[in-house]
Coordinates of C-alpha atoms and ligand atoms in Angstrom, one line a residue:
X1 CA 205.0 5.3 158.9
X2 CA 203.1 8.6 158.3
X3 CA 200.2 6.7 156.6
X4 CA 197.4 6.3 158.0
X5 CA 196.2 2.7 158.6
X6 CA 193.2 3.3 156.1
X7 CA 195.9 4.2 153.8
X8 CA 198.1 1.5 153.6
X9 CA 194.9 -0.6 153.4
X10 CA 194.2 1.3 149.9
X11 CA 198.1 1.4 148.7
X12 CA 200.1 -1.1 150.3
X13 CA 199.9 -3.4 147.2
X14 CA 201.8 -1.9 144.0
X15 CA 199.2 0.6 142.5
X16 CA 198.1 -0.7 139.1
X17 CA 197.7 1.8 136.5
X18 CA 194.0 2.7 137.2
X19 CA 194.7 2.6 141.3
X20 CA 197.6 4.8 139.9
X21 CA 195.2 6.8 138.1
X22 CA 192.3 7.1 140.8
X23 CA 194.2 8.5 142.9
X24 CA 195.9 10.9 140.8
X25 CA 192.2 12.1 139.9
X26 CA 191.5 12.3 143.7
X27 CA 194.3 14.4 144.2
X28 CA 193.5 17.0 141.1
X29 CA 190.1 16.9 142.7
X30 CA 191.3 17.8 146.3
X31 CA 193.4 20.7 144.8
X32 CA 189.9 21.9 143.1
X33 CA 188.0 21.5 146.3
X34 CA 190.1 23.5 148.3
X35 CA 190.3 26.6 145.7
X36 CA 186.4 26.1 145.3
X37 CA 185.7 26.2 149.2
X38 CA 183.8 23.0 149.0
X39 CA 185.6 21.4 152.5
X40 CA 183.0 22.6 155.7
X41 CA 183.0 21.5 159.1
X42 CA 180.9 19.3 161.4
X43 CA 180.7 19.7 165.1
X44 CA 180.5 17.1 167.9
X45 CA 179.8 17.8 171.0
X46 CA 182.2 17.1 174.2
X47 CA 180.3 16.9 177.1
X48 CA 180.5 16.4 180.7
X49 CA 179.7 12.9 181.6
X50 CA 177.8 13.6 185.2
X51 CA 175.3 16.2 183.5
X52 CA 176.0 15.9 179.8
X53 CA 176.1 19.4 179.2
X54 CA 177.8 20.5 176.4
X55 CA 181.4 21.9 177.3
X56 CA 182.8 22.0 173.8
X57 CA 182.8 20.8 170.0
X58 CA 184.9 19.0 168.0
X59 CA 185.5 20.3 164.6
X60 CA 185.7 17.3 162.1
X61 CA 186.1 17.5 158.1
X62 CA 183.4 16.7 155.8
X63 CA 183.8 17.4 151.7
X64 CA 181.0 18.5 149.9
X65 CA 181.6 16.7 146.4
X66 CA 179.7 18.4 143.6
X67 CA 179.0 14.8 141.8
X68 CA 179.4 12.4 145.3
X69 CA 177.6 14.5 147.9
X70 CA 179.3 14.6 151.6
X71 CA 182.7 12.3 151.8
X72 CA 183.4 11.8 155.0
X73 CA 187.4 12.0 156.1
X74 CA 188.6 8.2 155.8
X75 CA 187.6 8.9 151.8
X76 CA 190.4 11.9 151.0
X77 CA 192.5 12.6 154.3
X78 CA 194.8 9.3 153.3
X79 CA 195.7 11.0 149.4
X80 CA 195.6 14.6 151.6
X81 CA 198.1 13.6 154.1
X82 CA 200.1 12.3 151.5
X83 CA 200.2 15.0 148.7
X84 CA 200.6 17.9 151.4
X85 CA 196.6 19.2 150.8
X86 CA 196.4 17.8 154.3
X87 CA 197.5 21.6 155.3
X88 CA 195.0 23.7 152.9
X89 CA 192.0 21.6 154.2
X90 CA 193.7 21.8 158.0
X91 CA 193.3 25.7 157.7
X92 CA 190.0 26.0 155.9
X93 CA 188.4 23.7 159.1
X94 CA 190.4 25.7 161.4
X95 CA 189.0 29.2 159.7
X96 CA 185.4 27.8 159.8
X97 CA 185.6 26.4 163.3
X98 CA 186.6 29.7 164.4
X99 CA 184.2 31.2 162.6
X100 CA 181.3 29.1 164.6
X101 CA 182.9 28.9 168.2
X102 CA 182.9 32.9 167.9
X103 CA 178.8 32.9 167.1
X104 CA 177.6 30.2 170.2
X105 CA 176.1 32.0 173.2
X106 CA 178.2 29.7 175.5
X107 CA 181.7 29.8 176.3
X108 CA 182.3 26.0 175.0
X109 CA 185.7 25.8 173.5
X110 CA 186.1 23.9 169.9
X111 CA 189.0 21.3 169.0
X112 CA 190.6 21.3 165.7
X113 CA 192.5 18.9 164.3
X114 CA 195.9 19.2 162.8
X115 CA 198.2 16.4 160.9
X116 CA 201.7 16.1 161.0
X117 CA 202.8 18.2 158.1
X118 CA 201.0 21.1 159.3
X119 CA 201.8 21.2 162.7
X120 CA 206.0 20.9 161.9
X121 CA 205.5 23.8 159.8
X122 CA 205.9 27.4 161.7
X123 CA 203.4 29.2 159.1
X124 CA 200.8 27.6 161.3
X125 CA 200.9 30.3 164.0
X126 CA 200.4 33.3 161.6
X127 CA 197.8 31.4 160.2
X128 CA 196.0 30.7 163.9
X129 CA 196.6 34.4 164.6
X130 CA 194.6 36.1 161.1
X131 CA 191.5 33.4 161.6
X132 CA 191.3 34.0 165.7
X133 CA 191.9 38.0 164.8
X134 CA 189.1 37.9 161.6
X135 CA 186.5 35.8 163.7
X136 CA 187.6 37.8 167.1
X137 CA 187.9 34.7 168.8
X138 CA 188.9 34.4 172.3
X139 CA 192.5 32.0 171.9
X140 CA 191.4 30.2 175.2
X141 CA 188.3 28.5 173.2
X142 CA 190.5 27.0 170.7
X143 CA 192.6 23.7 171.3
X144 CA 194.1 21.5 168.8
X145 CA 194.1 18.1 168.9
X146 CA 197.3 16.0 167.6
X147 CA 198.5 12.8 167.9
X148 CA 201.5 10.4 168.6
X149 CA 202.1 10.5 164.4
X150 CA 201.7 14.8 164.3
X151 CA 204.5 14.7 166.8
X152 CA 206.9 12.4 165.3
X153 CA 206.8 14.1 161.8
X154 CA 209.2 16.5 163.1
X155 CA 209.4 16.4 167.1
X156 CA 211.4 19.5 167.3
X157 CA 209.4 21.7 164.9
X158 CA 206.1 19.8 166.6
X159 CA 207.9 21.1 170.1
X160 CA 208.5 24.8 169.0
X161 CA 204.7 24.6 167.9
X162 CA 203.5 23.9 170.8
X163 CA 205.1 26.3 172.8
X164 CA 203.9 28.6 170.6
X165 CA 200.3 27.9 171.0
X166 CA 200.8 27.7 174.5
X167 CA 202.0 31.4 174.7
X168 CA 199.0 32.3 173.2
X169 CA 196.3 30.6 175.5
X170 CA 195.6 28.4 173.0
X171 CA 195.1 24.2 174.2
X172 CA 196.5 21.2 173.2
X173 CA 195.0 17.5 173.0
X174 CA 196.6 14.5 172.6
X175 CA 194.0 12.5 170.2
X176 CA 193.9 8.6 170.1
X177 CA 195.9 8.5 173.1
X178 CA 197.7 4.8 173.8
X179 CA 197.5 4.0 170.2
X180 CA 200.6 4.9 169.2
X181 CA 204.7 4.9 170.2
X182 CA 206.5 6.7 173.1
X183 CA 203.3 7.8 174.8
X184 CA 204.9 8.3 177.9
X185 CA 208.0 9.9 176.5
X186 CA 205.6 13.1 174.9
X187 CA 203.3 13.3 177.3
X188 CA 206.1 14.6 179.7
X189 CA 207.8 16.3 176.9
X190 CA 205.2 18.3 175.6
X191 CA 203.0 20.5 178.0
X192 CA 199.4 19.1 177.1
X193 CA 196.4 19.9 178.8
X194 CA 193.7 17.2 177.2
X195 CA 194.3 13.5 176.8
X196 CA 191.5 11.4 174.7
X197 CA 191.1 8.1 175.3
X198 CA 190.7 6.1 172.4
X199 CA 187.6 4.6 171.5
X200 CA 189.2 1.1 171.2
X201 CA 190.1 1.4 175.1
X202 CA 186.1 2.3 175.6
X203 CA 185.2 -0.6 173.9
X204 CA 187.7 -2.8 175.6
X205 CA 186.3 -1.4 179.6
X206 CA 183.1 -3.9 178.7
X207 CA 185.4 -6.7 177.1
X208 CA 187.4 -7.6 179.9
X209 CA 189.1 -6.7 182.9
X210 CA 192.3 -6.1 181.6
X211 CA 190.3 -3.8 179.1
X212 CA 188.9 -2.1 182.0
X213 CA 192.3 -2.0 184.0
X214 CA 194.1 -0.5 180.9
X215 CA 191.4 2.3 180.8
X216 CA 191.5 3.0 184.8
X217 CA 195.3 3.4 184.4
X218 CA 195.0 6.1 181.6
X219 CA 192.5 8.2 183.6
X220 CA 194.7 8.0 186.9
X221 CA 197.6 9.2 184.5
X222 CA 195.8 12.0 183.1
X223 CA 194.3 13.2 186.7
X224 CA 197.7 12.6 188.0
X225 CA 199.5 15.0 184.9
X226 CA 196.9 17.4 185.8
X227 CA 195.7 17.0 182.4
X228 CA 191.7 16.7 181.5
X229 CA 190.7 13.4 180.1
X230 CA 188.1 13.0 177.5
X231 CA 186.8 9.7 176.6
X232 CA 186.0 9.2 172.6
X233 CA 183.6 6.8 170.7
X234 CA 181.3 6.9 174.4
X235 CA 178.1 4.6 172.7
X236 CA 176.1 3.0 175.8
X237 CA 174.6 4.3 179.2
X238 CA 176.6 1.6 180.5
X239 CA 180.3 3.2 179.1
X240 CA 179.5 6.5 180.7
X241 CA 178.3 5.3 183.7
X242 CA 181.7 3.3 183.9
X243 CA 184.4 5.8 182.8
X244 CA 182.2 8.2 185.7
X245 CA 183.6 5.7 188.0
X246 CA 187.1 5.6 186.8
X247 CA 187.1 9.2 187.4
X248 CA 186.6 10.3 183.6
X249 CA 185.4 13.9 183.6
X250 CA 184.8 14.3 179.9
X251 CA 183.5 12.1 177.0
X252 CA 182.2 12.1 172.8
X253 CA 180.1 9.8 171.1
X254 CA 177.2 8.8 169.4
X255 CA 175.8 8.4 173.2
X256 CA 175.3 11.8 173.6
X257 CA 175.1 12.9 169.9
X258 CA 176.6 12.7 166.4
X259 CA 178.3 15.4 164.9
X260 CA 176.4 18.2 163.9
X261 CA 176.3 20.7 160.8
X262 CA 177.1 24.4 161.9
X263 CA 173.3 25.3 162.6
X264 CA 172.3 22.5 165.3
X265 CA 175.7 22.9 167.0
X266 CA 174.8 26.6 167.6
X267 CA 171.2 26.0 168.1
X268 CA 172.0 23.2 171.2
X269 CA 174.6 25.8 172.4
X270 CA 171.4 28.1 172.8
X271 CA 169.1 25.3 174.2
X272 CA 171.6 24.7 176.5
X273 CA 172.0 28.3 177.7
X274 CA 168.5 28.5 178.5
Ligands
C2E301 P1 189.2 11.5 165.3 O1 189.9 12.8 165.4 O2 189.6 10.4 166.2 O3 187.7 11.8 165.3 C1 186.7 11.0 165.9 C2 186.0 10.2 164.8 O4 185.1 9.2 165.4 C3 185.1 11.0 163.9 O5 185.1 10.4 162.6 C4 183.7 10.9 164.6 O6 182.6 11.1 163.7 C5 183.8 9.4 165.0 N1 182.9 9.1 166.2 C6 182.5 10.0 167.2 N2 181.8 9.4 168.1 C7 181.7 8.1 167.7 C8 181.1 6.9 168.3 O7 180.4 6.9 169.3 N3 181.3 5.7 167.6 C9 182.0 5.6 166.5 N4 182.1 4.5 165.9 N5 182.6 6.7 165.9 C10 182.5 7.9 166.5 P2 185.3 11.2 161.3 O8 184.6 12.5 161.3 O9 185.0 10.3 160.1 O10 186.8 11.5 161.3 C11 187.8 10.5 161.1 C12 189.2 11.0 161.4 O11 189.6 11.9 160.4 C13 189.3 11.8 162.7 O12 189.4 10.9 163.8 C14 190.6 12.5 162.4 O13 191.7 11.7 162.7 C15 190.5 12.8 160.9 N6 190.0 14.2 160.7 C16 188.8 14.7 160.7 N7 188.8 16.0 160.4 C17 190.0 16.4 160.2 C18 190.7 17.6 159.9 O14 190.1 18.7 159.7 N8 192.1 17.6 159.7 C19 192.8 16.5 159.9 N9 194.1 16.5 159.8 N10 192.2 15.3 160.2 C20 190.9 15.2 160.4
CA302 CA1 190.4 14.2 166.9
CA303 CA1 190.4 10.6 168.3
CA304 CA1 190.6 8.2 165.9

């Protein structure tokens, strides 16, 4: 259950010897990667959808492969999630996207995300604490962004997480939200203050009715929970326009721009402030 769909596409079937061996390869390569530093960070921006101005960034992982060039998540987070490297790569984004919120002339926050096997485990908060403390980031611009699966690793470590992070001013976004189990059941339990919308529910507004019902129903919750919601994979003029009218403060997508390396995140921070 803690495999990601893309992962059970790759593995479901008994591994033959040279699946068995691929991905053994992948794994002594992921190791290498993260002792060579060769995992960076792209940002995309979150804006608001009445004047698409920039609010914040999302912090998304990109490897730079010596021999492959740039492999983007779905190639390595699978074997990652699954060996435990998942948690190295977690904290070398984290440290980078801390790094570059600290350097924008704005006040826009930046989201990381965090899997399962990190989040359940309590060395997290030390680690949040040295890369906010080395890059003297304000904790307030940081949020991270889990999901359904993050919690259910280990609900009551996931629990004593997040009121850790909330102690320190630091967010919390529920990602792919309505894609998984017990949505209801941890949104009341734990204290969140972003919900995403899934891109599948952005697509689905356009499709039918019922699409567009299901989507007017999860921003009414969110408004209602006092939570901000954030619509994902926005890709038309005609999505925004429609999630403004649900009520949908917030959305992401190739609409308003992909993500962007480190340097043209910080220079449309500076457009932006002028
Ligand atoms: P996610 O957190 O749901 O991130 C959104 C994904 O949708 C990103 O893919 C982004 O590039 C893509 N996207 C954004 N706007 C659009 C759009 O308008 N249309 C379409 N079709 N796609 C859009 P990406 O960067 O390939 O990341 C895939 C997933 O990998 C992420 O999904 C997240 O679950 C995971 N991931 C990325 N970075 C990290 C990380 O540092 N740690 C962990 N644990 N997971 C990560
Ligand atoms: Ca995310
Ligand atoms: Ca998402
Ligand atoms: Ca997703």
């Amino acid at each position: 259950a803690k495999l990601r769909p893309d992962a059970r596409l790759a593995f479901a079937v008994t591994p033959t010897r040279g699946a068995a061996l691929a991905r053994l390869q992948l794994e002594n390569q992921l190791h290498r990667a993260v002792a060579r530093g060769e995992f960076v960070a792209v940002f995309q921006p979150i804006v608001a959808l009445a004047t698409g101005r920039t609010v914040g960034f999302e912090a998304l992982a990109r490897w730079h492969h010596p021999e492959r060039g740039e492999i983007a998540p779905g190639g390595f987070i699978p074997v990652a999630e699954e060996t435990g490297i998942i948690g190295a790569i977690d904290d070398c984004v984290l440290g980078i996207a801390c790094r570059e919120a600290a350097t924008w002339s704005g006040a826009q926050f930046v989201t990381v995300n965090v899997s399962g096997r990190r989040f359940a485990d309590p060395s997290l908060i030390a680690v949040i604490d040295a890369k906010l403390a080395a890059a003297r980031l304000d904790p307030g611009r940081l949020k991270l962004e889990i999901t359904e699966s993050t919690i259910m690793t280990d609900a009551a470590a996931a629990a004593n997480t997040v009121r850790s992070i909330a102690a320190r001013g630091i967010g919390v976004a529920i990602d792919d939200f309505g894609t998984g189990y017990s949505s209801l059941a941890y949104l009341h339990r734990f204290d969140a203050n972003t919900l995403k919308i899934d891109s599948s529910f952005v697509k689905a507004m356009s499709a039918s009715e019922q699409g567009m019902e299901i989507a007017r129903t999860i921003v009414m919750l969110a408004r209602n929970l006092r939570m901000s919601v954030v619509a994902e994979g926005v890709e038309t003029e005609a999505q925004r326009n429609t999630l403004l009218s649900l009520g949908c403060e917030y959305g992401q997508g190739y609409y308003f721009a992909r993500p962007l390396s480190a340097e043209a995140a910080r220079d449309l921070v500076s457009r932006e402030a002028a």
